[in-house]
Coordinates of C-alpha atoms in Angstrom, one line a residue:
M1 CA 9.8 -25.3 -12.6
T2 CA 9.5 -27.2 -15.8
G3 CA 6.1 -26.7 -17.4
I4 CA 5.3 -24.0 -14.8
A5 CA 5.0 -20.4 -16.1
A6 CA 7.6 -18.0 -14.8
H7 CA 6.4 -15.2 -12.6
E8 CA 6.5 -12.1 -14.8
I9 CA 7.5 -8.8 -13.3
G10 CA 6.8 -5.8 -15.5
I11 CA 8.4 -2.4 -15.0
V12 CA 6.8 0.8 -16.4
D13 CA 9.2 2.9 -18.4
Y14 CA 7.2 6.1 -18.4
P15 CA 8.6 9.6 -19.4
G16 CA 11.0 10.7 -16.8
A17 CA 11.3 7.4 -15.0
Q18 CA 14.6 6.7 -13.2
V19 CA 16.7 4.5 -15.6
A20 CA 19.0 3.4 -12.8
C21 CA 16.0 2.0 -10.9
I22 CA 14.7 0.2 -13.9
L23 CA 18.0 -1.4 -14.8
G24 CA 18.9 -2.1 -11.1
L25 CA 15.7 -4.0 -10.5
T26 CA 16.2 -5.9 -13.8
D27 CA 19.6 -7.0 -12.6
L28 CA 18.4 -7.8 -9.1
F29 CA 15.6 -10.0 -10.4
G30 CA 18.0 -11.5 -13.0
A31 CA 20.3 -12.5 -10.1
A32 CA 17.4 -14.0 -8.2
S33 CA 16.3 -16.0 -11.2
T34 CA 19.8 -17.3 -11.8
I35 CA 20.2 -18.4 -8.2
A36 CA 16.8 -20.1 -8.3
L37 CA 17.6 -21.8 -11.6
D38 CA 20.9 -23.2 -10.2
Q39 CA 19.2 -24.4 -7.0
R40 CA 16.3 -26.1 -8.8
R41 CA 18.3 -27.4 -11.8
S42 CA 15.5 -26.4 -14.1
G43 CA 15.8 -25.4 -17.8
Q44 CA 13.3 -22.6 -17.4
S45 CA 13.9 -19.2 -15.8
P46 CA 11.6 -18.8 -12.7
L47 CA 11.4 -15.1 -13.2
R48 CA 10.6 -13.1 -16.3
V49 CA 11.2 -9.3 -16.4
T50 CA 9.6 -7.1 -19.0
H51 CA 9.8 -3.3 -19.6
W52 CA 6.7 -1.4 -20.8
K53 CA 6.8 1.9 -22.6
P54 CA 4.4 4.2 -24.4
I55 CA 5.8 4.3 -27.9
H56 CA 3.6 7.2 -29.0
C57 CA 2.6 10.2 -26.8
G58 CA -1.2 9.5 -27.1
A59 CA -0.9 5.7 -27.0
A60 CA -3.7 4.0 -25.1
K61 CA -1.6 0.9 -24.6
L62 CA 2.0 0.4 -23.6
S63 CA 4.4 -1.8 -25.6
C64 CA 6.8 -4.4 -24.3
V65 CA 10.3 -3.0 -25.2
Y66 CA 12.3 -5.6 -23.2
D67 CA 11.7 -9.2 -22.3
S68 CA 14.3 -11.2 -20.3
A69 CA 12.8 -14.6 -21.3
P70 CA 10.6 -14.2 -24.4
R71 CA 8.2 -17.0 -24.9
G72 CA 4.5 -16.4 -25.6
S73 CA 2.8 -13.1 -25.0
P74 CA 4.1 -11.1 -22.0
K75 CA 1.5 -10.6 -19.2
P76 CA 2.9 -9.1 -15.9
R77 CA 1.7 -10.6 -12.7
T78 CA 3.4 -7.9 -10.8
L79 CA 3.9 -4.4 -12.2
I80 CA 6.3 -1.8 -10.8
I81 CA 6.0 1.9 -11.2
P82 CA 9.6 3.3 -10.6
P83 CA 10.4 6.8 -9.3
T84 CA 11.5 9.8 -11.3
M85 CA 15.2 10.9 -11.3
V86 CA 14.9 14.5 -10.1
N87 CA 11.5 16.1 -10.7
L88 CA 8.2 14.7 -9.6
P89 CA 6.2 12.9 -12.3
D90 CA 4.7 15.3 -14.8
P91 CA 0.9 15.8 -14.1
D92 CA 0.5 15.5 -17.9
V93 CA 2.1 12.1 -18.1
P94 CA 0.4 10.3 -21.0
A95 CA -3.1 9.3 -20.0
G96 CA -2.5 6.0 -21.7
V97 CA 0.1 5.1 -19.0
V98 CA -2.4 5.6 -16.2
S99 CA -5.3 3.8 -17.9
W100 CA -3.0 0.9 -18.9
V101 CA -1.8 0.5 -15.3
R102 CA -5.4 0.6 -14.1
N103 CA -6.5 -2.0 -16.6
R104 CA -3.6 -4.3 -15.7
H105 CA -4.8 -4.2 -12.1
A106 CA -8.3 -5.0 -13.1
A107 CA -6.9 -8.0 -14.9
G108 CA -5.4 -9.3 -11.7
T109 CA -1.9 -7.7 -11.7
T110 CA -0.3 -6.6 -8.4
L111 CA 0.7 -3.0 -8.6
V112 CA 3.9 -1.6 -6.9
S113 CA 5.0 2.0 -6.7
L114 CA 8.4 3.3 -5.6
C115 CA 8.9 6.8 -4.1
S116 CA 7.6 9.4 -6.5
G117 CA 6.0 6.6 -8.7
A118 CA 3.2 6.9 -6.1
F119 CA 2.0 9.9 -8.1
I120 CA 1.2 7.8 -11.1
L121 CA -0.4 5.1 -8.9
A122 CA -2.5 7.8 -7.2
E123 CA -3.7 9.0 -10.6
T124 CA -5.4 5.7 -11.2
G125 CA -7.7 6.2 -8.2
L126 CA -6.9 2.7 -7.0
V127 CA -5.4 3.9 -3.7
D128 CA -8.1 6.4 -2.7
G129 CA -8.6 6.1 1.1
L130 CA -5.5 3.9 1.5
S131 CA -2.1 4.5 3.1
V132 CA 0.7 5.1 0.6
A133 CA 4.4 5.0 1.3
T134 CA 6.7 7.5 -0.5
H135 CA 9.9 9.4 0.1
Q136 CA 9.6 12.3 2.5
I137 CA 10.9 14.8 0.0
C138 CA 7.8 14.4 -2.1
A139 CA 5.3 13.5 0.6
E140 CA 3.9 17.1 0.9
A141 CA 3.4 17.4 -2.8
L142 CA 1.7 14.0 -3.0
A143 CA -0.7 14.8 -0.2
K144 CA -1.6 18.1 -1.7
R145 CA -2.2 16.7 -5.2
F146 CA -4.1 13.7 -3.9
P147 CA -5.9 14.6 -0.7
Q148 CA -8.0 11.4 -0.9
I149 CA -5.0 9.2 0.0
V150 CA -3.1 8.9 3.3
V151 CA 0.6 9.6 2.8
D152 CA 2.8 7.8 5.3
T153 CA 6.5 8.3 5.4
S154 CA 7.0 6.4 8.6
R155 CA 6.8 3.0 6.9
R156 CA 9.2 2.0 4.2
I157 CA 6.9 -0.6 2.6
I158 CA 3.1 -0.8 2.9
D159 CA 1.6 -4.0 1.6
H160 CA -2.2 -3.9 0.8
G161 CA -2.0 -7.3 -0.9
D162 CA -2.6 -6.4 -4.6
I163 CA -1.1 -2.9 -4.2
I164 CA 2.3 -2.3 -2.6
T165 CA 4.0 1.1 -2.1
A166 CA 7.6 1.8 -1.0
G167 CA 9.6 4.9 -0.1
G168 CA 12.9 5.8 1.5
F169 CA 16.6 5.6 0.8
L170 CA 17.3 3.2 -2.1
S171 CA 13.8 1.7 -1.6
W172 CA 14.1 -0.1 -4.9
I173 CA 16.6 -2.5 -3.4
D174 CA 14.4 -3.1 -0.3
L175 CA 11.4 -3.5 -2.6
G176 CA 13.2 -5.9 -5.0
L177 CA 14.2 -8.1 -2.1
F178 CA 10.7 -7.9 -0.6
L179 CA 9.2 -9.2 -3.9
V180 CA 11.8 -12.0 -4.1
D181 CA 10.8 -13.0 -0.6
R182 CA 7.1 -12.9 -1.5
I183 CA 7.5 -14.9 -4.7
F184 CA 10.2 -17.4 -3.6
G185 CA 10.4 -17.3 0.2
P186 CA 13.0 -16.5 2.8
V187 CA 15.8 -18.8 1.5
M188 CA 15.8 -17.2 -1.9
W189 CA 15.6 -13.8 -0.3
A190 CA 18.7 -14.5 1.8
E191 CA 20.6 -15.8 -1.2
T192 CA 19.7 -12.9 -3.4
A193 CA 20.4 -10.3 -0.6
R194 CA 23.8 -11.8 0.0
F195 CA 24.6 -11.7 -3.8
V196 CA 23.3 -8.2 -4.3
L197 CA 24.8 -6.6 -1.1
S198 CA 28.0 -8.6 -0.6
G199 CA 30.1 -7.1 -3.3
P200 CA 33.2 -4.9 -2.8
A201 CA 31.1 -2.1 -1.3
A202 CA 29.2 -4.4 1.0
G203 CA 30.3 -2.3 4.0
E204 CA 28.6 0.7 2.3
A205 CA 25.2 -1.0 1.7
R206 CA 22.8 0.8 4.0
Y207 CA 19.1 0.4 4.8
F208 CA 19.2 3.8 6.4
T209 CA 21.5 6.8 6.7
G210 CA 24.7 5.7 8.5
F211 CA 23.7 2.2 9.2
A212 CA 25.4 -0.8 7.5
P213 CA 23.8 -3.9 8.9
P214 CA 26.0 -7.0 8.8
Q215 CA 24.7 -9.1 6.0
T216 CA 27.6 -11.4 4.9
H217 CA 27.6 -13.7 7.9
G218 CA 25.8 -16.5 6.0
D219 CA 23.2 -17.3 8.7
R220 CA 19.9 -17.3 6.7
A221 CA 17.7 -17.4 9.8
V222 CA 19.4 -14.4 11.2
L223 CA 19.1 -12.6 7.9
K224 CA 15.4 -13.2 7.9
A225 CA 15.1 -11.8 11.5
Q226 CA 17.1 -8.7 10.4
E227 CA 14.8 -8.1 7.4
W228 CA 11.8 -8.5 9.7
V229 CA 13.2 -5.9 12.1
H230 CA 14.0 -3.4 9.2
M231 CA 10.5 -3.8 7.8
R232 CA 9.2 -2.4 11.1
D233 CA 11.9 0.2 11.6
G234 CA 12.9 -1.7 14.8
R235 CA 9.7 -0.7 16.6
G236 CA 7.4 -2.9 18.6
V237 CA 9.7 -5.8 18.2
S238 CA 9.8 -8.6 20.7
L239 CA 12.3 -11.4 21.0
A240 CA 9.6 -14.0 20.6
A241 CA 8.4 -12.4 17.4
M242 CA 11.9 -12.2 16.0
A243 CA 12.4 -15.8 16.8
T244 CA 9.2 -16.7 15.0
A245 CA 10.3 -14.7 12.0
A246 CA 13.6 -16.5 12.0
G247 CA 12.1 -19.9 12.6
L248 CA 14.3 -20.4 15.7
E249 CA 13.9 -21.0 19.4
R250 CA 14.5 -17.8 21.4
R251 CA 17.7 -19.1 23.0
T252 CA 19.0 -20.2 19.7
L253 CA 18.2 -16.8 18.1
L254 CA 20.0 -15.0 20.9
R255 CA 23.1 -17.0 20.4
R256 CA 23.2 -17.0 16.6
F257 CA 22.1 -13.4 16.3
A258 CA 24.9 -12.2 18.5
S259 CA 27.4 -14.4 16.7
A260 CA 26.3 -13.1 13.3
T261 CA 25.9 -9.4 13.9
G262 CA 28.0 -8.7 17.0
M263 CA 24.8 -7.3 18.7
S264 CA 22.0 -8.6 20.8
P265 CA 18.5 -8.4 19.1
I266 CA 17.7 -5.5 21.5
E267 CA 20.8 -3.5 20.5
Y268 CA 20.1 -4.2 16.8
C269 CA 16.6 -2.9 17.1
R270 CA 17.8 0.2 18.8
A271 CA 20.4 0.8 16.1
V272 CA 17.7 0.5 13.4
R273 CA 15.4 3.0 15.2
I274 CA 18.2 5.5 15.6
A275 CA 19.2 5.1 11.9
R276 CA 15.5 5.7 10.9
A277 CA 15.4 8.7 13.2
R278 CA 18.4 10.2 11.6
E279 CA 16.9 9.8 8.2
L280 CA 13.7 11.5 9.3
L281 CA 15.7 14.4 10.9
E282 CA 17.9 14.8 7.8
G283 CA 15.2 14.7 5.2
G284 CA 12.0 16.3 6.4
D285 CA 10.2 18.5 8.9
T286 CA 8.7 15.8 11.0
S287 CA 8.6 17.0 14.6
Q288 CA 10.6 15.3 17.2
K289 CA 7.4 14.3 19.0
Q290 CA 6.1 12.6 15.8
I291 CA 9.4 10.8 15.3
A292 CA 9.5 9.6 18.9
Q293 CA 6.0 8.3 18.6
S294 CA 6.5 6.6 15.3
L295 CA 9.5 4.8 16.6
G296 CA 7.9 3.6 19.8
Y297 CA 9.5 5.9 22.4
K298 CA 7.2 6.9 25.2
D299 CA 8.1 10.6 25.0
V300 CA 10.4 13.1 23.4
A301 CA 12.7 13.1 26.4
S302 CA 13.3 9.4 26.2
F303 CA 13.9 9.6 22.5
A304 CA 16.3 12.5 22.8
R305 CA 18.3 10.8 25.6
V306 CA 18.8 7.6 23.5
F307 CA 19.5 9.5 20.3
R308 CA 22.2 11.7 22.0
K309 CA 23.9 8.7 23.6
A310 CA 24.0 6.8 20.2
V311 CA 24.9 9.7 18.0
G312 CA 26.7 12.2 20.2
S313 CA 24.3 15.0 19.4
A314 CA 20.8 16.1 20.4
P315 CA 18.1 15.5 17.8
G316 CA 17.5 19.3 17.3
A317 CA 21.3 20.0 16.8
Y318 CA 21.6 17.0 14.5
R319 CA 18.7 18.3 12.3
K320 CA 20.2 21.8 12.3
R321 CA 23.5 20.5 11.1
F322 CA 22.5 17.8 8.7
G323 CA 19.0 18.7 7.6
R324 CA 18.0 19.9 4.1
N325 CA 19.6 23.3 4.6
G326 CA 22.8 22.0 6.2
I327 CA 25.8 20.2 5.0
S328 CA 25.3 16.5 4.1
P329 CA 26.6 13.9 6.4
A330 CA 28.8 12.5 3.7
D331 CA 30.4 15.9 3.0
F332 CA 30.8 16.6 6.7
A333 CA 32.5 13.3 7.2
A334 CA 34.8 14.0 4.3
K335 CA 35.7 17.4 5.6
D336 CA 36.3 16.5 9.2
G337 CA 38.3 13.4 9.9
S338 CA 38.3 13.6 13.7
R339 CA 37.3 10.4 15.5
Q340 CA 34.8 12.2 17.6
K341 CA 32.8 13.4 14.6
K342 CA 33.2 10.2 12.7
R343 CA 31.2 8.6 15.5
I344 CA 28.1 10.2 14.1
F345 CA 28.4 8.2 10.9
E346 CA 29.1 4.8 12.3
A347 CA 26.5 2.1 12.1
G348 CA 24.6 3.0 15.2
L349 CA 26.3 0.5 17.3
Q350 CA 26.7 2.7 20.4
T351 CA 23.0 2.5 21.3
G352 CA 21.6 3.4 24.6

């Protein structure tokens, strides 16, 4: 990397932005940079992270308030708009933030929004007519405020090339790893994912509600296949396509995948689909028909049969108990220690 400029990732620290996301992404990219630095034995950090903030309310330009590797003038090649902590972004967010983001894109910067950060991205007018991913809790408000965009909560990450949007549970982790893969490739993605997700609470790291995919097995090819499956919510996935994503022959993938995860690729894909279905049932008003269609089931009856076998409850009963107006799954698990009910919160291994 000597003599080659680091890839700079900027994060917009606008009023109300979620600090945990900003700092978490900074740490994730810092870990990736350290790993890449060690592997390539270079004296220059391959990633540079900067934070940009409007110092004054009416400021037309944002100022760099943090730089992980200061050298020369900062100029983000990728710019991330994080979500808010609780409330949706204020419609009166400083106009300077929106215009600055728009100008950065015009200068060639890739824009990325996370969950409710899509509101600020939509304010730029750059996603008019495009599909935008966001969290389901703010999807209705986003669609109402910006009818010219297509809000899609069925996909966790939507990549339009120079504009990327993400939504869902802890999507900043998914997005951070997605960018590491895009910038450095699958080997660095696997190394960073293992570092970020293999700490003391590795068993609690979830892509979706109730699903803790095995990630500490050390098989990089299998990790790549797992990520490929998660990016598609486990739908429309063939063994041949998984093998291609992993860079393995089909027979080799079958053997190594089972050894690494304890599941066959088909069982794993079913587990991911069920976990995604649970997230949709818990967090929104998406109909069972829409959920079944989005996850590739031929009809509601097929979806309900597989869901009941995996979770021990019909989709409608599950939503009634764990939806927005019901008790949270975590609280339910804490209050009831019976083995039968704990099954609901296992990692989706009992798939049909």
